Coordinates of C-alpha atoms in Angstrom, one line a residue:
Chain A
M1 CA 29.3 -68.2 42.6
A2 CA 29.2 -65.0 44.9
P3 CA 29.1 -61.8 43.1
P4 CA 32.1 -59.4 43.6
P5 CA 32.0 -57.2 46.2
T6 CA 32.1 -54.1 43.9
S7 CA 28.9 -55.4 42.4
T8 CA 26.9 -52.7 43.7
I9 CA 29.1 -49.9 42.5
S10 CA 30.5 -50.8 39.1
P11 CA 27.4 -50.9 37.3
I12 CA 26.8 -47.2 37.9
I13 CA 30.5 -46.7 36.7
I14 CA 30.1 -49.0 33.4
T15 CA 27.0 -47.2 32.6
L16 CA 28.4 -43.4 33.0
V17 CA 31.4 -44.9 31.0
L18 CA 29.1 -46.1 28.3
K19 CA 26.8 -43.0 28.6
I20 CA 30.2 -40.6 28.0
L21 CA 31.3 -42.9 25.2
M22 CA 27.8 -42.6 23.4
L23 CA 28.5 -38.8 23.7
V24 CA 31.9 -38.7 22.6
L25 CA 30.7 -40.8 19.3
L26 CA 27.6 -38.8 18.7
L27 CA 29.8 -35.6 18.8
A28 CA 32.1 -37.2 16.2
S29 CA 29.2 -38.3 14.4
L30 CA 27.6 -34.9 14.2
V31 CA 30.8 -33.2 13.4
V32 CA 31.8 -35.7 10.2
L33 CA 28.4 -35.4 9.1
A34 CA 27.8 -31.4 9.5
T35 CA 31.0 -30.7 7.8
D36 CA 30.3 -32.9 4.5
T37 CA 30.6 -31.0 1.6
A38 CA 31.6 -31.8 -2.2
T39 CA 32.0 -29.4 -4.9
L40 CA 30.6 -31.1 -8.3
S41 CA 32.0 -29.9 -11.4
L42 CA 29.5 -30.1 -14.2
S43 CA 30.1 -29.2 -18.1
F44 CA 27.6 -28.2 -20.5
Y45 CA 29.6 -28.1 -23.8
T46 CA 32.2 -25.5 -23.2
T47 CA 30.7 -24.1 -20.0
F48 CA 31.8 -25.3 -16.5
V49 CA 29.3 -24.9 -13.6
E50 CA 30.7 -25.9 -10.3
S51 CA 27.8 -26.8 -7.5
K52 CA 28.4 -26.8 -3.7
I53 CA 26.7 -29.9 -2.2
H54 CA 26.2 -30.1 1.7
F55 CA 25.0 -32.9 3.8
D56 CA 21.6 -31.8 3.7
D57 CA 21.1 -32.0 -0.1
V58 CA 20.5 -35.9 0.9
Y59 CA 17.3 -36.1 2.3
T60 CA 18.2 -39.0 4.8
Y61 CA 21.0 -37.2 5.9
R62 CA 18.3 -34.9 7.4
Y63 CA 17.1 -37.7 9.3
V64 CA 20.7 -38.8 10.4
L65 CA 21.3 -35.5 11.8
A66 CA 18.1 -35.6 13.8
S67 CA 18.7 -38.8 15.4
I68 CA 22.3 -37.7 16.0
I69 CA 20.6 -34.7 17.7
M70 CA 18.1 -36.5 19.8
G71 CA 20.5 -39.1 21.0
L72 CA 22.9 -36.2 22.0
V73 CA 20.2 -34.4 24.1
Y74 CA 19.5 -37.6 25.6
S75 CA 23.0 -38.7 26.6
V76 CA 23.9 -35.2 27.7
L77 CA 20.9 -35.3 30.2
Q78 CA 21.4 -39.1 31.1
T79 CA 25.5 -38.3 31.8
A80 CA 24.3 -35.5 34.2
L81 CA 21.9 -37.6 36.1
S82 CA 24.6 -40.2 36.5
L83 CA 27.1 -37.6 37.6
Y84 CA 24.7 -36.2 39.9
H85 CA 23.9 -40.0 41.5
I86 CA 27.7 -40.6 41.8
A87 CA 28.2 -36.9 43.5
T88 CA 25.0 -36.9 46.1
G89 CA 24.6 -40.7 46.4
K90 CA 21.0 -40.2 45.7
R91 CA 18.9 -39.9 42.4
L92 CA 17.3 -36.6 40.9
I93 CA 14.5 -38.7 39.7
I94 CA 13.0 -40.6 42.6
G95 CA 10.9 -43.6 43.1
D96 CA 9.9 -46.0 40.2
G97 CA 10.0 -43.1 37.9
A98 CA 13.9 -43.2 37.6
F99 CA 14.1 -46.9 36.2
L100 CA 10.9 -46.3 33.8
V101 CA 12.5 -43.2 32.5
D102 CA 15.9 -45.2 32.1
F103 CA 14.1 -48.2 30.6
Y104 CA 11.8 -46.3 28.0
G105 CA 14.5 -43.9 27.1
D106 CA 17.1 -46.2 26.4
K107 CA 14.9 -48.1 24.3
V108 CA 13.4 -45.4 22.3
I109 CA 16.9 -43.9 21.6
S110 CA 18.6 -47.1 20.9
Y111 CA 15.9 -47.4 17.9
V112 CA 16.3 -43.7 17.0
L113 CA 20.1 -44.3 16.6
A114 CA 19.7 -47.6 15.2
T115 CA 17.3 -46.3 12.3
G116 CA 19.6 -43.2 12.0
S117 CA 22.5 -45.1 11.2
A118 CA 20.8 -47.8 9.1
A119 CA 19.0 -45.0 6.9
G120 CA 22.6 -43.4 6.4
F121 CA 24.1 -46.7 5.3
G122 CA 21.5 -47.5 3.1
A123 CA 20.9 -44.2 1.2
T124 CA 24.8 -43.7 1.1
K125 CA 25.2 -47.3 -0.3
D126 CA 22.9 -46.7 -3.3
L127 CA 23.6 -43.1 -3.9
K128 CA 27.4 -44.1 -4.4
A129 CA 26.6 -47.0 -6.4
L130 CA 24.8 -44.4 -8.8
A131 CA 27.6 -41.9 -8.6
D132 CA 30.1 -44.6 -9.5
V133 CA 28.0 -45.6 -12.4
T134 CA 27.3 -42.1 -13.7
N135 CA 31.1 -41.5 -13.3
V136 CA 30.7 -38.6 -11.0
D137 CA 34.1 -39.0 -9.0
D138 CA 33.7 -35.6 -7.3
L139 CA 31.4 -37.3 -4.6
D140 CA 33.6 -40.2 -3.3
D141 CA 34.7 -38.4 -0.4
Y142 CA 31.4 -37.3 0.2
F143 CA 29.8 -40.5 0.5
D144 CA 32.9 -41.6 2.4
K145 CA 32.3 -39.2 5.0
A146 CA 28.6 -40.1 5.2
Y147 CA 29.9 -43.5 5.6
A148 CA 32.3 -42.6 8.4
S149 CA 29.4 -40.6 10.4
A150 CA 26.8 -43.4 10.0
S151 CA 29.7 -45.8 11.5
L152 CA 30.5 -43.8 14.5
L153 CA 26.4 -43.6 14.9
L154 CA 26.3 -47.2 14.9
F155 CA 28.9 -47.6 17.6
A156 CA 26.9 -45.0 19.6
F157 CA 24.1 -47.4 18.8
I158 CA 25.9 -50.2 20.3
C159 CA 26.5 -48.3 23.5
A160 CA 22.6 -47.4 23.8
A161 CA 21.7 -51.1 23.3
I162 CA 23.8 -52.3 26.0
L163 CA 22.6 -49.2 28.2
S164 CA 19.1 -50.6 27.4
V165 CA 20.1 -54.3 28.4
F166 CA 21.0 -52.7 31.8
S167 CA 18.0 -50.6 32.2
S168 CA 15.6 -53.8 31.4
Y169 CA 17.8 -55.7 33.9
A170 CA 17.1 -52.9 36.7
L171 CA 13.3 -53.0 36.3
P172 CA 13.1 -55.9 39.3
K173 CA 14.3 -53.2 41.8
M174 CA 11.3 -51.1 41.2
V175 CA 9.3 -51.1 44.5
N176 CA 5.9 -51.8 42.7
S177 CA 7.4 -54.5 40.3
S178 CA 4.7 -56.7 41.4
S179 CA 2.0 -54.9 39.5
T180 CA 3.8 -54.7 36.1
Q181 CA 2.5 -56.9 33.4
N182 CA 4.2 -60.2 33.4
P183 CA 3.4 -62.0 30.2
A184 CA 3.1 -65.7 30.1
Chain B
M1 CA -6.9 -51.3 42.8
A2 CA -6.8 -55.3 42.5
P3 CA -5.4 -56.2 39.1
P4 CA -8.5 -58.0 36.7
P5 CA -9.5 -61.6 37.3
T6 CA -8.0 -62.5 33.7
S7 CA -4.4 -61.0 34.3
T8 CA -2.7 -64.6 34.5
I9 CA -4.0 -65.6 31.1
S10 CA -4.7 -62.3 28.8
P11 CA -0.8 -61.7 28.4
I12 CA -0.3 -64.8 26.5
I13 CA -3.0 -64.0 24.3
I14 CA -1.8 -60.3 24.0
T15 CA 1.4 -61.6 23.0
L16 CA 0.2 -64.5 20.8
V17 CA -1.9 -61.8 18.7
L18 CA 1.2 -59.5 18.5
K19 CA 3.2 -62.1 16.7
I20 CA 0.7 -63.2 14.9
L21 CA 0.0 -59.7 13.7
M22 CA 3.9 -59.2 13.1
L23 CA 4.3 -62.3 11.2
V24 CA 1.2 -61.4 8.7
L25 CA 2.8 -57.8 8.4
L26 CA 6.1 -59.4 7.4
L27 CA 4.6 -61.6 4.9
A28 CA 2.8 -58.9 3.1
S29 CA 5.8 -56.9 3.2
L30 CA 8.1 -59.6 1.6
V31 CA 5.3 -59.9 -0.9
V32 CA 5.4 -56.2 -1.9
L33 CA 8.9 -56.3 -1.8
A34 CA 9.7 -59.4 -3.8
T35 CA 7.1 -58.6 -6.6
D36 CA 8.5 -54.9 -7.1
T37 CA 9.8 -54.6 -10.7
A38 CA 9.7 -52.0 -13.1
T39 CA 10.5 -51.6 -16.7
L40 CA 12.7 -48.7 -17.7
S41 CA 12.8 -47.2 -21.3
L42 CA 15.6 -45.6 -22.2
S43 CA 16.3 -44.0 -25.8
F44 CA 19.8 -43.8 -27.5
Y45 CA 18.6 -41.3 -30.3
T46 CA 17.0 -43.6 -32.5
T47 CA 17.1 -46.7 -30.6
F48 CA 14.9 -47.8 -27.8
V49 CA 16.2 -49.9 -25.2
E50 CA 13.6 -51.7 -22.3
S51 CA 15.6 -52.5 -19.2
K52 CA 13.6 -54.9 -16.2
I53 CA 14.5 -53.7 -12.8
H54 CA 13.8 -56.0 -9.9
F55 CA 14.1 -55.0 -6.0
D56 CA 17.7 -56.4 -5.7
D57 CA 18.8 -53.8 -8.2
V58 CA 19.0 -51.4 -5.1
Y59 CA 21.3 -52.3 -2.7
T60 CA 19.5 -51.6 0.2
Y61 CA 16.6 -53.4 -0.7
R62 CA 18.5 -56.8 -0.4
Y63 CA 19.1 -55.8 3.4
V64 CA 15.4 -54.9 3.9
L65 CA 14.5 -58.4 2.3
A66 CA 17.2 -60.2 4.7
S67 CA 15.8 -58.4 7.7
I68 CA 12.4 -59.4 6.7
I69 CA 13.3 -62.9 6.2
M70 CA 15.0 -62.9 9.5
G71 CA 11.8 -61.4 11.4
L72 CA 9.5 -64.1 9.6
V73 CA 11.9 -67.0 11.0
Y74 CA 11.8 -65.5 14.3
S75 CA 8.2 -64.7 14.6
V76 CA 7.4 -68.3 13.1
L77 CA 9.2 -69.8 15.9
Q78 CA 7.9 -67.3 18.7
T79 CA 4.0 -68.2 17.4
A80 CA 4.8 -72.1 17.4
L81 CA 6.3 -71.5 20.8
S82 CA 3.3 -69.4 22.4
L83 CA 0.7 -71.9 20.6
Y84 CA 2.8 -75.1 22.2
H85 CA 2.4 -73.2 25.7
I86 CA -1.4 -72.4 25.3
A87 CA -2.2 -75.9 24.1
T88 CA -0.1 -78.0 26.5
G89 CA 0.1 -75.4 29.4
K90 CA 3.8 -75.6 29.7
R91 CA 6.8 -74.1 27.9
L92 CA 8.9 -75.8 25.4
I93 CA 11.9 -74.0 27.0
I94 CA 12.1 -74.3 30.6
G95 CA 13.6 -72.4 33.3
D96 CA 15.5 -68.9 33.1
G97 CA 16.0 -70.0 29.2
A98 CA 12.4 -69.1 28.2
F99 CA 12.8 -65.3 29.5
L100 CA 16.1 -64.8 28.4
V101 CA 15.3 -65.9 24.8
D102 CA 12.1 -64.0 24.8
F103 CA 14.2 -60.9 26.2
Y104 CA 17.1 -60.9 23.9
G105 CA 15.3 -62.4 20.8
D106 CA 12.6 -59.7 20.7
K107 CA 15.2 -57.1 21.4
V108 CA 17.6 -58.3 18.6
I109 CA 14.5 -58.8 16.2
S110 CA 13.1 -55.1 17.0
Y111 CA 16.2 -53.7 16.0
V112 CA 16.7 -55.8 12.9
L113 CA 13.4 -54.7 11.5
A114 CA 13.6 -51.2 13.0
T115 CA 16.9 -51.1 10.7
G116 CA 15.6 -52.9 7.6
S117 CA 12.6 -50.4 7.3
A118 CA 14.8 -47.3 8.3
A119 CA 17.4 -48.4 5.3
G120 CA 14.4 -48.9 3.0
F121 CA 12.7 -45.5 3.5
G122 CA 16.0 -43.7 3.4
A123 CA 17.0 -45.0 0.3
T124 CA 13.8 -45.2 -1.3
K125 CA 13.3 -41.2 -0.4
D126 CA 16.7 -40.3 -2.1
L127 CA 16.6 -42.7 -5.1
K128 CA 12.6 -41.4 -5.8
A129 CA 13.9 -37.7 -5.5
L130 CA 17.1 -38.5 -8.2
A131 CA 14.6 -40.3 -10.7
D132 CA 12.0 -37.0 -10.2
V133 CA 15.2 -34.8 -11.2
T134 CA 16.3 -37.0 -13.9
N135 CA 12.5 -37.1 -15.2
V136 CA 12.6 -40.8 -14.9
D137 CA 8.7 -41.3 -14.4
D138 CA 8.9 -45.1 -14.8
L139 CA 10.2 -45.6 -11.6
D140 CA 7.4 -43.9 -9.5
D141 CA 5.3 -47.2 -8.9
Y142 CA 8.6 -49.2 -8.4
F143 CA 9.5 -46.6 -5.4
D144 CA 5.8 -46.2 -4.3
K145 CA 6.0 -50.2 -4.0
A146 CA 9.2 -50.1 -1.9
Y147 CA 8.0 -47.5 0.3
A148 CA 4.5 -49.7 0.9
S149 CA 7.0 -52.5 1.9
A150 CA 8.9 -50.5 4.3
S151 CA 5.8 -49.1 5.7
L152 CA 4.6 -52.7 6.4
L153 CA 7.9 -53.5 7.9
L154 CA 7.4 -50.3 10.4
F155 CA 4.4 -51.9 11.6
A156 CA 5.9 -55.2 12.2
F157 CA 8.6 -53.6 14.2
I158 CA 6.2 -51.9 16.3
C159 CA 4.7 -55.5 17.3
A160 CA 8.4 -56.5 17.9
A161 CA 8.8 -53.4 20.2
I162 CA 6.0 -53.9 22.1
L163 CA 6.8 -57.7 22.5
S164 CA 10.0 -56.3 23.6
V165 CA 8.7 -54.4 26.5
F166 CA 6.6 -57.2 27.5
S167 CA 9.8 -59.4 27.8
S168 CA 11.7 -57.0 29.6
Y169 CA 8.8 -56.7 32.2
A170 CA 9.1 -60.4 32.4
L171 CA 12.3 -60.7 33.7
P172 CA 11.7 -60.1 37.3
K173 CA 10.0 -63.7 36.9
M174 CA 13.1 -65.4 36.3
V175 CA 13.9 -67.9 39.4
N176 CA 17.6 -66.4 39.5
S177 CA 16.8 -63.1 38.9
S178 CA 18.6 -61.9 42.1
S179 CA 21.6 -62.8 40.6
T180 CA 21.4 -60.4 37.5
Q181 CA 23.2 -57.0 37.4
N182 CA 21.2 -54.4 38.6
P183 CA 23.2 -50.9 37.7
A184 CA 22.5 -48.2 40.1

């Protein structure tokens, strides 16, 4: 079956949409995580103490934040490169470099987002279970927001993984692709 | 510069070594995780209670186990396919299917192992910090073994990620590679 006539332009648009979607999801994930606070009420006999908990009181959420920021920086750069490409009709990075930057960049960033999301889900699941056992109800919303942030990060990862498949399929377009290692 | 004369055979050997290394690391990670137990001594006034803790008492470690098992099944299959290829000189999966199985298989498994390891590290870091705060020393070894398992899984992930780069570079060898989508 012949490829559709728009096959040369549509992949650029598809990847641009994915990059923008990833950017929006990462921004949402960042806002949800950064604003995640809780007030813990502790009572020692007749004394009540209120303790404010921020997202960075859970060590894992610091890694989640770091992965979101890395993803944000990358997707802003990638979106800018795509817009430049569409506006001017040429790439800012010329030669095979563009394909390699996309290929390794998408690959590394998709791993960063996957690990950020997984670490967030894992830590939240077990800390929430522990809070439930010890009847600390004040933290329910706190952990639910952490789940929401990790979920948004998961969707951003899916965008990155699809982009990574695209940039892998683009490797044959490299000028010097015959010099690449072909296992088997 | 001309490629070295062994360039047609060495990638098969390199990928086989990586597959076997990944298999060994996953087996080690499985053994360390599955044998991870602790005895928690709790005292209620004059009564002492001992509670046995297994790896699956932490929810996240169940996901870590699942990711290790998925990785093991995949690397056993991949090692068998490589050995068959080397022994008989031909592939069991013929045509473009072999390249696609390697490409998507390596990609998915590398994400599974990355998330398993990240979830393990995240949950362990925060649960251990919580155990330290509440002076539960009995769990130190338990969490250290969980770290060891997650570390072995991380190294297995690195093998999977390198294999994934190899199988991406092999995509241009597909017979019908001209019909693949090339973004940009």
